[in-house]
Tab-separated table of C-alpha atoms in Angstrom:
chain	number	residue	atom	x	y	z
A	709	MET	CA	-10.117	1.776	-15.437
A	710	MET	CA	-9.186	-1.130	-13.305
A	711	THR	CA	-10.934	-4.365	-13.542
A	712	LYS	CA	-12.231	-6.392	-10.603
A	713	VAL	CA	-9.628	-9.086	-11.324
A	714	GLU	CA	-6.781	-6.582	-11.332
A	715	LEU	CA	-8.128	-4.999	-8.096
A	716	GLU	CA	-8.215	-8.546	-6.457
A	717	THR	CA	-4.505	-9.015	-7.254
A	718	PHE	CA	-3.818	-6.019	-4.972
A	719	VAL	CA	-6.183	-7.331	-2.261
A	720	GLU	CA	-4.541	-10.749	-2.399
A	721	GLY	CA	-1.157	-9.294	-2.208
A	722	THR	CA	-2.119	-7.359	0.820
A	723	THR	CA	-3.525	-10.269	2.689
A	724	ASN	CA	-0.604	-12.393	1.749
A	725	TYR	CA	1.790	-9.855	3.058
A	726	PHE	CA	0.303	-9.612	6.470
A	727	GLU	CA	-0.257	-13.362	6.879
A	728	LYS	CA	3.423	-14.001	6.038
A	729	ALA	CA	5.332	-10.987	7.301
A	730	ALA	CA	3.287	-9.901	10.256
A	731	ASN	CA	2.397	-13.493	11.200
A	732	GLN	CA	-1.312	-12.636	11.397
A	733	PRO	CA	-3.717	-12.265	8.597
A	734	ALA	CA	-5.307	-8.765	7.889
A	735	SER	CA	-8.957	-8.312	6.902
A	736	VAL	CA	-9.666	-6.326	3.916
A	737	GLY	CA	-12.804	-4.084	3.930
A	738	SER	CA	-14.761	-3.233	0.746
A	739	PRO	CA	-12.664	-1.240	-1.801
A	740	TYR	CA	-14.128	2.113	-2.731
A	741	ILE	CA	-13.471	4.914	-5.265
A	742	VAL	CA	-12.588	8.327	-4.172
A	743	GLN	CA	-14.956	10.500	-6.022
A	744	ASP	CA	-13.578	13.934	-5.170
A	745	GLY	CA	-10.123	14.990	-4.214
A	746	HIS	CA	-7.273	12.684	-3.096
A	747	PRO	CA	-7.408	9.711	-0.757
A	748	ALA	CA	-6.590	10.197	2.931
A	749	VAL	CA	-2.971	9.659	3.997
A	750	GLN	CA	-1.743	8.501	7.411
A	751	GLU	CA	1.445	9.298	9.215
A	752	PHE	CA	3.660	6.966	7.083
A	753	THR	CA	3.148	6.419	3.368
A	754	GLY	CA	5.252	4.025	1.055
A	755	MET	CA	4.717	4.978	-2.594
A	756	ILE	CA	5.331	3.106	-5.772
A	757	SER	CA	5.290	4.825	-9.189
A	758	ILE	CA	3.945	2.524	-11.991
A	759	ALA	CA	4.967	2.922	-15.643
A	760	GLY	CA	4.613	0.884	-18.859
A	761	LYS	CA	1.213	-0.518	-19.905
A	762	ARG	CA	-0.376	1.004	-16.811
A	763	ARG	CA	0.648	4.297	-15.337
A	764	GLY	CA	-0.041	5.817	-11.961
A	765	VAL	CA	0.846	5.152	-8.333
A	766	VAL	CA	0.295	2.520	-5.544
A	767	TYR	CA	0.634	3.359	-1.943
A	768	PHE	CA	0.355	1.928	1.486
A	769	THR	CA	-0.259	4.368	4.187
A	770	ALA	CA	-0.455	3.476	7.886
A	771	SER	CA	-0.233	5.040	11.391
A	772	ARG	CA	2.740	4.778	13.691
A	773	PRO	CA	0.977	2.625	16.192
A	774	MET	CA	0.134	0.082	13.484
A	775	LEU	CA	3.738	-0.056	12.238
A	776	THR	CA	5.063	-0.335	15.783
A	777	VAL	CA	3.063	-3.521	16.397
A	778	MET	CA	4.042	-4.885	13.013
A	779	LEU	CA	7.740	-4.430	13.732
A	780	MET	CA	7.302	-6.005	17.240
A	781	ARG	CA	5.476	-8.910	15.508
A	782	MET	CA	8.407	-9.352	13.076
A	783	GLY	CA	10.879	-9.542	16.019
A	784	GLU	CA	12.256	-6.104	15.518
A	785	THR	CA	13.394	-4.454	18.828
A	786	GLU	CA	14.400	-1.092	17.403
A	787	LEU	CA	11.100	0.804	16.870
A	788	THR	CA	12.831	3.682	15.173
A	789	GLN	CA	11.465	6.103	12.542
A	790	ASP	CA	13.869	4.701	10.008
A	791	ASN	CA	12.568	1.290	10.570
A	792	MET	CA	8.956	2.320	10.282
A	793	CYS	CA	9.854	3.990	6.982
A	794	ASP	CA	11.650	0.935	5.794
A	795	LEU	CA	8.569	-1.281	6.737
A	796	VAL	CA	5.993	1.080	5.006
A	797	GLY	CA	8.154	1.085	1.860
A	798	GLU	CA	8.565	-2.677	1.990
A	799	VAL	CA	4.752	-3.291	2.338
A	800	ALA	CA	4.088	-1.102	-0.807
A	801	ASN	CA	7.054	-2.564	-2.761
A	802	THR	CA	5.991	-6.219	-1.999
A	803	ILE	CA	2.268	-5.620	-2.997
A	804	SER	CA	3.411	-3.889	-6.114
A	805	GLY	CA	6.027	-6.473	-6.940
A	806	ASN	CA	3.344	-9.294	-6.661
A	807	ALA	CA	1.173	-7.221	-9.002
A	808	ARG	CA	4.040	-6.982	-11.340
A	809	ARG	CA	4.520	-10.759	-11.316
A	810	ASP	CA	0.706	-11.162	-12.133
A	811	PHE	CA	0.479	-8.321	-14.793
A	812	GLY	CA	3.697	-9.063	-16.538
A	813	LYS	CA	6.890	-7.230	-17.502
A	814	ASP	CA	5.129	-4.182	-18.955
A	815	PHE	CA	3.952	-3.415	-15.433
A	816	MET	CA	7.014	-1.486	-14.323
A	817	ILE	CA	7.496	-0.420	-10.744
A	818	SER	CA	9.831	2.118	-9.225
A	819	VAL	CA	11.731	1.756	-6.053
A	820	PRO	CA	9.659	2.856	-3.039
A	821	THR	CA	9.376	6.436	-1.918
A	822	VAL	CA	8.508	7.032	1.662
A	823	VAL	CA	6.583	10.216	2.920
A	824	THR	CA	6.204	10.769	6.565
A	825	GLY	CA	3.590	13.264	7.885
A	826	GLU	CA	3.373	15.440	4.824
A	827	PRO	CA	0.104	14.375	3.066
A	828	ASP	CA	0.611	17.099	0.382
A	829	LYS	CA	3.552	15.243	-0.965
A	830	VAL	CA	1.512	12.063	-1.608
A	831	LEU	CA	0.052	12.882	-5.028
A	832	THR	CA	-2.197	10.873	-7.333
A	833	PRO	CA	-2.881	11.721	-10.970
A	834	ASP	CA	-5.709	14.184	-11.312
A	835	ASN	CA	-7.321	12.429	-14.205
A	836	VAL	CA	-7.516	8.990	-12.719
A	837	ARG	CA	-9.839	7.733	-9.957
A	838	SER	CA	-8.196	6.258	-6.861
A	839	PHE	CA	-9.317	2.785	-5.353
A	840	VAL	CA	-8.942	2.630	-1.612
A	841	ILE	CA	-8.544	-0.808	-0.043
A	842	PRO	CA	-9.190	-0.649	3.762
A	843	ILE	CA	-6.860	-2.935	5.569
A	844	ASN	CA	-7.709	-3.905	9.188
A	845	TRP	CA	-5.110	-5.707	11.245
A	846	ARG	CA	-5.495	-6.421	14.901
A	847	SER	CA	-7.060	-3.007	16.104
A	848	HIS	CA	-5.313	-0.941	13.511
A	849	SER	CA	-6.446	0.483	10.075
A	850	ALA	CA	-4.323	1.249	7.038
A	851	GLN	CA	-5.145	1.790	3.443
A	852	LEU	CA	-3.795	0.529	0.210
A	853	VAL	CA	-4.425	3.144	-2.610
A	854	VAL	CA	-4.346	2.107	-6.162
A	855	CYS	CA	-4.449	4.748	-8.852
A	856	LEU	CA	-3.886	3.485	-12.326
A	857	GLU	CA	-4.745	4.554	-15.790
């Protein structure tokens, strides 16, 4: 079970990412636990598998409109599907990478896997509850899902 301090690591990683990369801070809603089933998935999802001392998955899921505005704020002029996939993977990777720095070398992260429009391919372990961290940026909403043993 994740501790409050561990969850705060992911919240801080998320807010830092938006402040630095998207040049505008995001607000983070109250994290909640998914009681039944799997967390919701939006159009683009960047997933990181976690191994080592903790096992599970961390993913960032966002809509096309949110990623479009983020790319524009970053100065990107090519608002392609590929660039949106790269961005959603980068967000997940950066947040997980920051967690690795805080949790140590036994918190091993994979390279990002990106899933577009196929929520049945975004899987969380059945025996572990998922924490969902709502992320609000401008008029858009995304979620960071942390599902760790």
